[in-house]
PDB file of C-alpha atoms and ligand atoms in Angstrom:
ATOM      1  CA  UNK A1287     -32.038  -6.287   1.260  1.00  0.00           C
ATOM      2  CA  UNK A1288     -30.261  -4.316  -1.448  1.00  0.00           C
ATOM      3  CA  UNK A1289     -26.733  -3.140  -0.703  1.00  0.00           C
ATOM      4  CA  UNK A1290     -25.973   0.370   0.441  1.00  0.00           C
ATOM      5  CA  UNK A1291     -24.326   2.498  -2.227  1.00  0.00           C
ATOM      6  CA  UNK A1292     -20.947   4.070  -1.520  1.00  0.00           C
ATOM      7  CA  UNK A1293     -21.202   7.625  -2.838  1.00  0.00           C
ATOM      8  CA  UNK A1294     -17.789   8.373  -4.336  1.00  0.00           C
ATOM      9  CA  UNK A1295     -18.792  11.847  -5.430  1.00  0.00           C
ATOM     10  CA  UNK A1296     -19.706  12.929  -1.895  1.00  0.00           C
ATOM     11  CA  UNK A1297     -16.654  11.273  -0.347  1.00  0.00           C
ATOM     12  CA  UNK A1298     -14.334  12.840  -2.934  1.00  0.00           C
ATOM     13  CA  UNK A1299     -15.751  16.268  -2.024  1.00  0.00           C
ATOM     14  CA  UNK A1300     -15.045  15.525   1.649  1.00  0.00           C
ATOM     15  CA  UNK A1301     -11.451  14.476   0.840  1.00  0.00           C
ATOM     16  CA  UNK A1302     -10.879  17.649  -1.180  1.00  0.00           C
ATOM     17  CA  UNK A1303     -12.347  19.841   1.574  1.00  0.00           C
ATOM     18  CA  UNK A1304      -9.982  18.165   4.039  1.00  0.00           C
ATOM     19  CA  UNK A1305      -6.965  19.350   2.010  1.00  0.00           C
ATOM     20  CA  UNK A1306      -7.720  23.057   2.007  1.00  0.00           C
ATOM     21  CA  UNK A1307      -6.273  23.972   5.408  1.00  0.00           C
ATOM     22  CA  UNK A1308      -3.013  22.109   4.922  1.00  0.00           C
ATOM     23  CA  UNK A1309      -2.560  23.544   1.424  1.00  0.00           C
ATOM     24  CA  UNK A1310      -3.052  27.040   2.866  1.00  0.00           C
ATOM     25  CA  UNK A1311      -0.551  26.365   5.651  1.00  0.00           C
ATOM     26  CA  UNK A1312       2.028  25.178   3.099  1.00  0.00           C
ATOM     27  CA  UNK A1313       1.438  28.279   0.949  1.00  0.00           C
ATOM     28  CA  UNK A1314       1.764  30.573   3.973  1.00  0.00           C
ATOM     29  CA  UNK A1315       5.014  28.934   5.054  1.00  0.00           C
ATOM     30  CA  UNK A1316       6.877  28.858   1.744  1.00  0.00           C
ATOM     31  CA  UNK A1317       5.099  31.540  -0.292  1.00  0.00           C
ATOM     32  CA  UNK A1318       3.410  29.394  -2.929  1.00  0.00           C
ATOM     33  CA  UNK A1319       0.660  26.776  -2.989  1.00  0.00           C
ATOM     34  CA  UNK A1320       1.130  23.058  -3.737  1.00  0.00           C
ATOM     35  CA  UNK A1321       1.419  22.630  -7.490  1.00  0.00           C
ATOM     36  CA  UNK A1322       0.955  19.863 -10.037  1.00  0.00           C
ATOM     37  CA  UNK A1323       2.176  19.632 -13.627  1.00  0.00           C
ATOM     38  CA  UNK A1324       0.210  17.350 -15.932  1.00  0.00           C
ATOM     39  CA  UNK A1325       1.719  16.145 -19.204  1.00  0.00           C
ATOM     40  CA  UNK A1326      -0.524  14.972 -22.019  1.00  0.00           C
ATOM     41  CA  UNK A1327       0.785  13.607 -25.300  1.00  0.00           C
ATOM     42  CA  UNK A1328      -1.355  13.384 -28.437  1.00  0.00           C
ATOM     43  CA  UNK A1329      -5.118  13.408 -28.756  1.00  0.00           C
ATOM     44  CA  UNK A1330      -6.470  10.417 -26.812  1.00  0.00           C
ATOM     45  CA  UNK A1331     -10.057  11.612 -26.086  1.00  0.00           C
ATOM     46  CA  UNK A1332     -10.329   9.946 -22.642  1.00  0.00           C
ATOM     47  CA  UNK A1333      -6.950  11.407 -21.605  1.00  0.00           C
ATOM     48  CA  UNK A1334      -8.162  14.854 -22.585  1.00  0.00           C
ATOM     49  CA  UNK A1335     -11.242  14.500 -20.344  1.00  0.00           C
ATOM     50  CA  UNK A1336      -9.176  13.193 -17.399  1.00  0.00           C
ATOM     51  CA  UNK A1337      -6.470  15.858 -17.693  1.00  0.00           C
ATOM     52  CA  UNK A1338      -9.002  18.691 -17.969  1.00  0.00           C
ATOM     53  CA  UNK A1339     -10.723  17.405 -14.854  1.00  0.00           C
ATOM     54  CA  UNK A1340      -7.421  17.074 -12.917  1.00  0.00           C
ATOM     55  CA  UNK A1341      -6.435  20.617 -13.848  1.00  0.00           C
ATOM     56  CA  UNK A1342      -9.848  22.051 -12.948  1.00  0.00           C
ATOM     57  CA  UNK A1343      -9.854  20.323  -9.555  1.00  0.00           C
ATOM     58  CA  UNK A1344      -6.343  21.618  -8.780  1.00  0.00           C
ATOM     59  CA  UNK A1345      -7.429  25.159  -9.702  1.00  0.00           C
ATOM     60  CA  UNK A1346     -10.551  24.953  -7.545  1.00  0.00           C
ATOM     61  CA  UNK A1347      -8.364  24.052  -4.575  1.00  0.00           C
ATOM     62  CA  UNK A1348      -6.086  27.017  -5.289  1.00  0.00           C
ATOM     63  CA  UNK A1349      -3.161  24.771  -6.249  1.00  0.00           C
ATOM     64  CA  UNK A1350      -0.593  25.640  -8.896  1.00  0.00           C
ATOM     65  CA  UNK A1351      -1.589  23.737 -12.023  1.00  0.00           C
ATOM     66  CA  UNK A1352       0.200  23.485 -15.344  1.00  0.00           C
ATOM     67  CA  UNK A1353      -0.780  21.441 -18.377  1.00  0.00           C
ATOM     68  CA  UNK A1354       1.876  20.553 -20.952  1.00  0.00           C
ATOM     69  CA  UNK A1355       0.260  19.277 -24.110  1.00  0.00           C
ATOM     70  CA  UNK A1356       2.722  17.747 -26.573  1.00  0.00           C
ATOM     71  CA  UNK A1357       2.133  16.621 -30.120  1.00  0.00           C
ATOM     72  CA  UNK A1358       1.672  12.860 -30.697  1.00  0.00           C
ATOM     73  CA  UNK A1359       4.870  12.915 -32.767  1.00  0.00           C
ATOM     74  CA  UNK A1360       7.055  14.210 -29.879  1.00  0.00           C
ATOM     75  CA  UNK A1361      10.278  12.238 -29.491  1.00  0.00           C
ATOM     76  CA  UNK A1362      11.046  10.320 -26.314  1.00  0.00           C
ATOM     77  CA  UNK A1363      14.132  12.528 -25.890  1.00  0.00           C
ATOM     78  CA  UNK A1364      12.017  15.696 -25.912  1.00  0.00           C
ATOM     79  CA  UNK A1365       9.468  14.215 -23.509  1.00  0.00           C
ATOM     80  CA  UNK A1366      12.279  13.161 -21.152  1.00  0.00           C
ATOM     81  CA  UNK A1367      13.704  16.689 -21.381  1.00  0.00           C
ATOM     82  CA  UNK A1368      10.346  18.116 -20.261  1.00  0.00           C
ATOM     83  CA  UNK A1369      10.217  15.674 -17.328  1.00  0.00           C
ATOM     84  CA  UNK A1370      13.770  16.720 -16.333  1.00  0.00           C
ATOM     85  CA  UNK A1371      12.729  20.377 -16.454  1.00  0.00           C
ATOM     86  CA  UNK A1372       9.698  19.691 -14.217  1.00  0.00           C
ATOM     87  CA  UNK A1373      11.864  17.636 -11.819  1.00  0.00           C
ATOM     88  CA  UNK A1374      14.092  20.694 -11.406  1.00  0.00           C
ATOM     89  CA  UNK A1375      11.281  23.267 -11.087  1.00  0.00           C
ATOM     90  CA  UNK A1376      10.855  24.200  -7.395  1.00  0.00           C
ATOM     91  CA  UNK A1377       7.217  25.309  -7.920  1.00  0.00           C
ATOM     92  CA  UNK A1378       6.243  21.840  -9.148  1.00  0.00           C
ATOM     93  CA  UNK A1379       5.453  19.395  -6.306  1.00  0.00           C
ATOM     94  CA  UNK A1380       3.747  16.762  -8.419  1.00  0.00           C
ATOM     95  CA  UNK A1381       4.308  15.482 -11.959  1.00  0.00           C
ATOM     96  CA  UNK A1382       1.786  13.320 -13.769  1.00  0.00           C
ATOM     97  CA  UNK A1383       2.308  11.965 -17.270  1.00  0.00           C
ATOM     98  CA  UNK A1384      -1.086  10.823 -18.511  1.00  0.00           C
ATOM     99  CA  UNK A1385      -1.153   7.275 -19.896  1.00  0.00           C
ATOM    100  CA  UNK A1386      -1.396   5.766 -22.449  1.00  0.00           C
ATOM    101  CA  UNK A1387       1.527   7.299 -24.348  1.00  0.00           C
ATOM    102  CA  UNK A1388       1.971   6.870 -28.125  1.00  0.00           C
ATOM    103  CA  UNK A1389       3.482   3.524 -29.146  1.00  0.00           C
ATOM    104  CA  UNK A1390       6.890   4.932 -30.160  1.00  0.00           C
ATOM    105  CA  UNK A1391       7.494   6.050 -26.558  1.00  0.00           C
ATOM    106  CA  UNK A1392       8.653   3.663 -23.830  1.00  0.00           C
ATOM    107  CA  UNK A1393       6.236   4.478 -20.981  1.00  0.00           C
ATOM    108  CA  UNK A1394       8.406   2.720 -18.392  1.00  0.00           C
ATOM    109  CA  UNK A1395      11.399   4.897 -19.309  1.00  0.00           C
ATOM    110  CA  UNK A1396       9.271   8.026 -18.889  1.00  0.00           C
ATOM    111  CA  UNK A1397       7.804   6.940 -15.537  1.00  0.00           C
ATOM    112  CA  UNK A1398      11.296   6.033 -14.330  1.00  0.00           C
ATOM    113  CA  UNK A1399      12.519   9.550 -15.175  1.00  0.00           C
ATOM    114  CA  UNK A1400      10.038  11.257 -12.837  1.00  0.00           C
ATOM    115  CA  UNK A1401      11.644  12.165  -9.507  1.00  0.00           C
ATOM    116  CA  UNK A1402      10.077   9.699  -7.007  1.00  0.00           C
ATOM    117  CA  UNK A1403       9.297  12.522  -4.549  1.00  0.00           C
ATOM    118  CA  UNK A1404       7.222  14.247  -7.282  1.00  0.00           C
ATOM    119  CA  UNK A1405       5.573  11.050  -8.556  1.00  0.00           C
ATOM    120  CA  UNK A1406       1.995  11.821  -7.471  1.00  0.00           C
ATOM    121  CA  UNK A1407       0.706   8.873  -9.541  1.00  0.00           C
ATOM    122  CA  UNK A1408       2.765   6.482  -7.408  1.00  0.00           C
ATOM    123  CA  UNK A1409       3.872   4.625 -10.561  1.00  0.00           C
ATOM    124  CA  UNK A1410       7.654   4.987 -10.146  1.00  0.00           C
ATOM    125  CA  UNK A1411       9.264   1.662  -9.119  1.00  0.00           C
ATOM    126  CA  UNK A1412      10.633   3.345  -5.980  1.00  0.00           C
ATOM    127  CA  UNK A1413       7.110   4.244  -4.827  1.00  0.00           C
ATOM    128  CA  UNK A1414       5.611   0.949  -6.022  1.00  0.00           C
ATOM    129  CA  UNK A1415       8.430  -0.900  -4.205  1.00  0.00           C
ATOM    130  CA  UNK A1416       7.976   1.099  -1.010  1.00  0.00           C
ATOM    131  CA  UNK A1417       4.272   0.264  -1.076  1.00  0.00           C
ATOM    132  CA  UNK A1418       4.997  -3.418  -1.645  1.00  0.00           C
ATOM    133  CA  UNK A1419       7.356  -3.440   1.329  1.00  0.00           C
ATOM    134  CA  UNK A1420       4.893  -1.536   3.531  1.00  0.00           C
ATOM    135  CA  UNK A1421       7.071   1.585   3.703  1.00  0.00           C
ATOM    136  CA  UNK A1422       5.828   5.182   3.389  1.00  0.00           C
ATOM    137  CA  UNK A1423       5.680   6.764  -0.067  1.00  0.00           C
ATOM    138  CA  UNK A1424       3.301   8.101  -2.690  1.00  0.00           C
ATOM    139  CA  UNK A1425       0.523   5.581  -3.368  1.00  0.00           C
ATOM    140  CA  UNK A1426      -1.310   5.094  -6.691  1.00  0.00           C
ATOM    141  CA  UNK A1427      -4.459   7.222  -6.598  1.00  0.00           C
ATOM    142  CA  UNK A1428      -7.230   4.787  -7.525  1.00  0.00           C
ATOM    143  CA  UNK A1429      -6.268   2.067  -5.010  1.00  0.00           C
ATOM    144  CA  UNK A1430      -5.700   4.765  -2.375  1.00  0.00           C
ATOM    145  CA  UNK A1431      -9.228   6.014  -3.116  1.00  0.00           C
ATOM    146  CA  UNK A1432     -10.618   2.494  -2.645  1.00  0.00           C
ATOM    147  CA  UNK A1433      -8.925   2.248   0.777  1.00  0.00           C
ATOM    148  CA  UNK A1434     -10.450   5.608   1.724  1.00  0.00           C
ATOM    149  CA  UNK A1435     -13.893   4.263   0.756  1.00  0.00           C
ATOM    150  CA  UNK A1436     -13.390   1.154   2.913  1.00  0.00           C
ATOM    151  CA  UNK A1437     -12.408   3.402   5.812  1.00  0.00           C
ATOM    152  CA  UNK A1438     -15.565   5.466   5.290  1.00  0.00           C
ATOM    153  CA  UNK A1439     -17.844   2.407   5.584  1.00  0.00           C
ATOM    154  CA  UNK A1440     -15.714   1.147   8.508  1.00  0.00           C
ATOM    155  CA  UNK A1441     -14.812  -2.087   6.745  1.00  0.00           C
ATOM    156  CA  UNK A1442     -11.946  -3.688   8.599  1.00  0.00           C
ATOM    157  CA  UNK A1443      -9.710  -5.613   6.183  1.00  0.00           C
ATOM    158  CA  UNK A1444      -7.928  -7.532   8.903  1.00  0.00           C
ATOM    159  CA  UNK A1445      -8.329 -11.281   8.382  1.00  0.00           C
ATOM    160  CA  UNK A1446     -10.845 -10.887   5.546  1.00  0.00           C
ATOM    161  CA  UNK A1447     -10.678 -12.688   2.216  1.00  0.00           C
ATOM    162  CA  UNK A1448     -10.118  -9.983  -0.387  1.00  0.00           C
ATOM    163  CA  UNK A1449     -10.171 -10.742  -4.100  1.00  0.00           C
ATOM    164  CA  UNK A1450      -8.700  -8.272  -6.569  1.00  0.00           C
ATOM    165  CA  UNK A1451      -9.720  -8.954 -10.155  1.00  0.00           C
ATOM    166  CA  UNK A1452      -7.003  -7.557 -12.450  1.00  0.00           C
ATOM    167  CA  UNK A1453      -3.237  -7.234 -12.076  1.00  0.00           C
ATOM    168  CA  UNK A1454      -2.434  -3.882 -13.707  1.00  0.00           C
ATOM    169  CA  UNK A1455       0.342  -1.644 -12.406  1.00  0.00           C
ATOM    170  CA  UNK A1456      -2.183   1.203 -12.107  1.00  0.00           C
ATOM    171  CA  UNK A1457      -4.792  -0.577  -9.976  1.00  0.00           C
ATOM    172  CA  UNK A1458      -4.608  -4.347  -9.365  1.00  0.00           C
ATOM    173  CA  UNK A1459      -1.041  -4.668  -8.060  1.00  0.00           C
ATOM    174  CA  UNK A1460      -0.981  -1.580  -5.806  1.00  0.00           C
ATOM    175  CA  UNK A1461      -4.495  -2.496  -4.593  1.00  0.00           C
ATOM    176  CA  UNK A1462      -3.273  -5.960  -3.562  1.00  0.00           C
ATOM    177  CA  UNK A1463      -0.292  -4.400  -1.748  1.00  0.00           C
ATOM    178  CA  UNK A1464      -2.519  -1.987   0.193  1.00  0.00           C
ATOM    179  CA  UNK A1465      -4.844  -4.819   1.210  1.00  0.00           C
ATOM    180  CA  UNK A1466      -1.909  -6.982   2.335  1.00  0.00           C
ATOM    181  CA  UNK A1467      -0.633  -4.020   4.374  1.00  0.00           C
ATOM    182  CA  UNK A1468      -4.118  -3.800   5.933  1.00  0.00           C
ATOM    183  CA  UNK A1469      -3.846  -7.505   6.930  1.00  0.00           C
ATOM    184  CA  UNK A1470      -6.379  -8.932   4.467  1.00  0.00           C
ATOM    185  CA  UNK A1471      -5.840 -12.370   2.933  1.00  0.00           C
ATOM    186  CA  UNK A1472      -5.424 -11.336  -0.684  1.00  0.00           C
ATOM    187  CA  UNK A1473      -6.011 -13.208  -3.931  1.00  0.00           C
ATOM    188  CA  UNK A1474      -5.242 -11.554  -7.253  1.00  0.00           C
ATOM    189  CA  UNK A1475      -7.174 -12.880 -10.253  1.00  0.00           C
ATOM    190  CA  UNK A1476      -6.194 -12.521 -13.915  1.00  0.00           C
ATOM    191  CA  UNK A1477      -6.998 -14.091 -17.259  1.00  0.00           C
ATOM    192  CA  UNK A1478      -5.830 -17.553 -16.143  1.00  0.00           C
ATOM    193  CA  UNK A1479      -7.835 -17.569 -12.883  1.00  0.00           C
ATOM    194  CA  UNK A1480     -11.113 -19.228 -11.962  1.00  0.00           C
ATOM    195  CA  UNK A1481     -12.611 -15.844 -11.134  1.00  0.00           C
ATOM    196  CA  UNK A1482     -16.049 -17.226 -10.185  1.00  0.00           C
ATOM    197  CA  UNK A1483     -14.595 -19.592  -7.573  1.00  0.00           C
ATOM    198  CA  UNK A1484     -12.411 -16.875  -6.035  1.00  0.00           C
ATOM    199  CA  UNK A1485     -15.149 -14.233  -5.933  1.00  0.00           C
ATOM    200  CA  UNK A1486     -17.600 -16.668  -4.308  1.00  0.00           C
ATOM    201  CA  UNK A1487     -15.463 -16.826  -1.142  1.00  0.00           C
ATOM    202  CA  UNK A1488     -14.530 -13.164  -0.964  1.00  0.00           C
ATOM    203  CA  UNK A1489     -15.718 -10.793   1.733  1.00  0.00           C
ATOM    204  CA  UNK A1490     -14.277  -7.962  -0.346  1.00  0.00           C
ATOM    205  CA  UNK A1491     -14.193  -7.844  -4.151  1.00  0.00           C
ATOM    206  CA  UNK A1492     -12.281  -5.144  -6.042  1.00  0.00           C
ATOM    207  CA  UNK A1493     -12.920  -5.442  -9.766  1.00  0.00           C
ATOM    208  CA  UNK A1494     -10.371  -3.695 -11.999  1.00  0.00           C
ATOM    209  CA  UNK A1495     -10.145  -5.513 -15.316  1.00  0.00           C
ATOM    210  CA  UNK A1496     -11.842  -3.201 -17.789  1.00  0.00           C
ATOM    211  CA  UNK A1497     -14.284  -5.839 -19.036  1.00  0.00           C
ATOM    212  CA  UNK A1498     -17.954  -4.911 -18.806  1.00  0.00           C
ATOM    213  CA  UNK A1499     -19.897  -7.097 -16.340  1.00  0.00           C
ATOM    214  CA  UNK A1500     -17.146  -9.722 -16.068  1.00  0.00           C
ATOM    215  CA  UNK A1501     -18.027 -10.263 -12.399  1.00  0.00           C
ATOM    216  CA  UNK A1502     -21.482 -11.826 -12.207  1.00  0.00           C
ATOM    217  CA  UNK A1503     -23.877 -10.816  -9.462  1.00  0.00           C
ATOM    218  CA  UNK A1504     -24.605 -14.436  -8.555  1.00  0.00           C
ATOM    219  CA  UNK A1505     -20.913 -14.962  -7.648  1.00  0.00           C
ATOM    220  CA  UNK A1506     -21.062 -12.346  -4.891  1.00  0.00           C
ATOM    221  CA  UNK A1507     -21.033 -13.817  -1.382  1.00  0.00           C
ATOM    222  CA  UNK A1508     -24.014 -12.526   0.617  1.00  0.00           C
ATOM    223  CA  UNK A1509     -22.919  -9.509   2.662  1.00  0.00           C
ATOM    224  CA  UNK A1510     -19.686  -8.918   0.712  1.00  0.00           C
ATOM    225  CA  UNK A1511     -18.386  -5.440  -0.085  1.00  0.00           C
ATOM    226  CA  UNK A1512     -18.067  -4.854  -3.838  1.00  0.00           C
ATOM    227  CA  UNK A1513     -15.843  -2.111  -5.262  1.00  0.00           C
ATOM    228  CA  UNK A1514     -16.082  -1.623  -9.011  1.00  0.00           C
ATOM    229  CA  UNK A1515     -13.152   0.212 -10.598  1.00  0.00           C
ATOM    230  CA  UNK A1516     -14.298  -0.559 -14.162  1.00  0.00           C
ATOM    231  CA  UNK A1517     -15.187   2.267 -16.549  1.00  0.00           C
ATOM    232  CA  UNK A1518     -16.357   0.662 -19.750  1.00  0.00           C
ATOM    233  CA  UNK A1519     -18.012   2.839 -22.352  1.00  0.00           C
ATOM    234  CA  UNK A1520     -20.613   0.944 -24.377  1.00  0.00           C
ATOM    235  CA  UNK A1521     -21.572   1.556 -28.007  1.00  0.00           C
ATOM    236  CA  UNK A1522     -24.496   3.641 -26.672  1.00  0.00           C
ATOM    237  CA  UNK A1523     -21.978   5.924 -24.885  1.00  0.00           C
ATOM    238  CA  UNK A1524     -23.110   4.749 -21.441  1.00  0.00           C
ATOM    239  CA  UNK A1525     -20.541   3.902 -18.763  1.00  0.00           C
ATOM    240  CA  UNK A1526     -20.736   0.558 -17.031  1.00  0.00           C
ATOM    241  CA  UNK A1527     -18.527  -1.245 -14.561  1.00  0.00           C
ATOM    242  CA  UNK A1528     -16.783  -4.614 -14.391  1.00  0.00           C
ATOM    243  CA  UNK A1529     -19.543  -5.937 -12.103  1.00  0.00           C
ATOM    244  CA  UNK A1530     -23.155  -6.832 -12.967  1.00  0.00           C
ATOM    245  CA  UNK A1531     -24.402  -4.033 -10.761  1.00  0.00           C
ATOM    246  CA  UNK A1532     -28.105  -4.797 -10.312  1.00  0.00           C
ATOM    247  CA  UNK A1533     -27.628  -8.496  -9.525  1.00  0.00           C
ATOM    248  CA  UNK A1534     -24.589  -7.855  -7.286  1.00  0.00           C
ATOM    249  CA  UNK A1535     -26.506  -5.194  -5.388  1.00  0.00           C
ATOM    250  CA  UNK A1536     -29.064  -7.803  -4.272  1.00  0.00           C
ATOM    251  CA  UNK A1537     -26.348  -9.790  -2.474  1.00  0.00           C
ATOM    252  CA  UNK A1538     -23.695  -7.295  -1.322  1.00  0.00           C
ATOM    253  CA  UNK A1539     -23.771  -5.199   1.864  1.00  0.00           C
ATOM    254  CA  UNK A1540     -22.063  -2.219   0.174  1.00  0.00           C
ATOM    255  CA  UNK A1541     -21.404  -1.555  -3.498  1.00  0.00           C
ATOM    256  CA  UNK A1542     -19.980   1.294  -5.577  1.00  0.00           C
ATOM    257  CA  UNK A1543     -22.000   2.595  -8.539  1.00  0.00           C
ATOM    258  CA  UNK A1544     -20.485   3.338 -11.957  1.00  0.00           C
ATOM    259  CA  UNK A1545     -20.334   6.236 -12.600  1.00  0.00           C
ATOM    260  CA  UNK A1546     -20.152   8.097  -9.272  1.00  0.00           C
ATOM    261  CA  UNK A1547     -18.219   5.479  -7.317  1.00  0.00           C
ATOM    262  CA  UNK A1548     -14.458   5.015  -7.495  1.00  0.00           C
ATOM    263  CA  UNK A1549     -13.994   7.447 -10.431  1.00  0.00           C
ATOM    264  CA  UNK A1550     -14.319  10.716  -8.473  1.00  0.00           C
ATOM    265  CA  UNK A1551     -12.046   9.368  -5.723  1.00  0.00           C
ATOM    266  CA  UNK A1552      -9.035   9.035  -8.044  1.00  0.00           C
ATOM    267  CA  UNK A1553      -8.679  12.776  -8.650  1.00  0.00           C
ATOM    268  CA  UNK A1554      -9.318  13.597  -4.981  1.00  0.00           C
ATOM    269  CA  UNK A1555      -6.465  11.259  -4.001  1.00  0.00           C
ATOM    270  CA  UNK A1556      -4.249  12.839  -6.658  1.00  0.00           C
ATOM    271  CA  UNK A1557      -4.793  16.182  -4.942  1.00  0.00           C
ATOM    272  CA  UNK A1558      -4.056  14.544  -1.607  1.00  0.00           C
ATOM    273  CA  UNK A1559      -0.802  13.130  -3.019  1.00  0.00           C
ATOM    274  CA  UNK A1560       0.120  16.604  -4.291  1.00  0.00           C
ATOM    275  CA  UNK A1561      -0.267  18.012  -0.776  1.00  0.00           C
ATOM    276  CA  UNK A1562       1.729  15.073   0.642  1.00  0.00           C
ATOM    277  CA  UNK A1563       4.500  15.687  -1.913  1.00  0.00           C
ATOM    278  CA  UNK A1564       4.542  19.424  -1.078  1.00  0.00           C
ATOM    279  CA  UNK A1565       4.676  18.655   2.656  1.00  0.00           C
ATOM    280  CA  UNK A1566       7.564  16.195   2.324  1.00  0.00           C
ATOM    281  CA  UNK A1567       9.540  18.536   0.105  1.00  0.00           C
ATOM    282  CA  UNK A1568       9.317  21.147   2.905  1.00  0.00           C
TER     283      UNK A1568
HETATM  284  N1  GUN B1288      -4.439   6.578 -17.353  1.00  0.00           N
HETATM  285  C1  GUN B1288      -5.476   5.932 -16.777  1.00  0.00           C
HETATM  286  N2  GUN B1288      -5.451   6.097 -15.435  1.00  0.00           N
HETATM  287  C2  GUN B1288      -4.376   6.858 -15.170  1.00  0.00           C
HETATM  288  C3  GUN B1288      -3.834   7.384 -13.964  1.00  0.00           C
HETATM  289  O1  GUN B1288      -4.317   7.176 -12.846  1.00  0.00           O
HETATM  290  N3  GUN B1288      -2.708   8.140 -14.106  1.00  0.00           N
HETATM  291  C4  GUN B1288      -2.134   8.387 -15.307  1.00  0.00           C
HETATM  292  N4  GUN B1288      -1.031   9.121 -15.345  1.00  0.00           N
HETATM  293  N5  GUN B1288      -2.626   7.913 -16.437  1.00  0.00           N
HETATM  294  C5  GUN B1288      -3.732   7.159 -16.366  1.00  0.00           C
END
């Protein structure tokens, strides 16, 4: 029987709806709504789409929302000065610097400059370290969205073999940490791994490599849950995931589509992190 689809669009709407009351309570208590500042540098077309969508979602929820668009030639010093200004602005609960940044800027230095309590991306080493040690903190949005999806389908990670394909700081590494914290037995695959062998024994597969159809449907263990974080745009303009969807669907119990799976969850979790940041700042 074909796998059930996990509808990320519907679940993201549910997550957003669940934030409204707390955001209102925060606004009533301190006189202004949770707010997020998004920084975009240069003209990367994908970044423009993502940032527009983040800003629109924040506005729909009645959050404060500010976009700072800087020229591609901005110096690192000027970008760091903007981050310092946002760190000091009491109306700003969350700061997000959209990646990738132009080559002349050291992304790590910029991410390190964001105050950890405003780091709604969860990319600051303090937040990444807290996650790795199982302590509370702001968690990277895409992996947090995947965990929310697993909760929705009542998949219990405890004792399961989970394979994460990809070791990026944005998805693979924080994903592995969350799954360890949820008591899964976690394997992280990368370019030197025998991905087929690892996927074949996984009860949960999270694919986050950015290579179209790298994970073959025939590798999927019957009944496994397959989460596809990939967003690969083909020459025809169509989006496809890191997993061979049709073939994997024949074997999995649950699978996420691309588009309409993990993608919509990322922004919903960003809004959730903004509320969390506002709540902890008091
Ligand atoms: N670029 C691709 N994904 C992300 C993300 O989640 N956050 C930021 N800041 N940049 C990205």
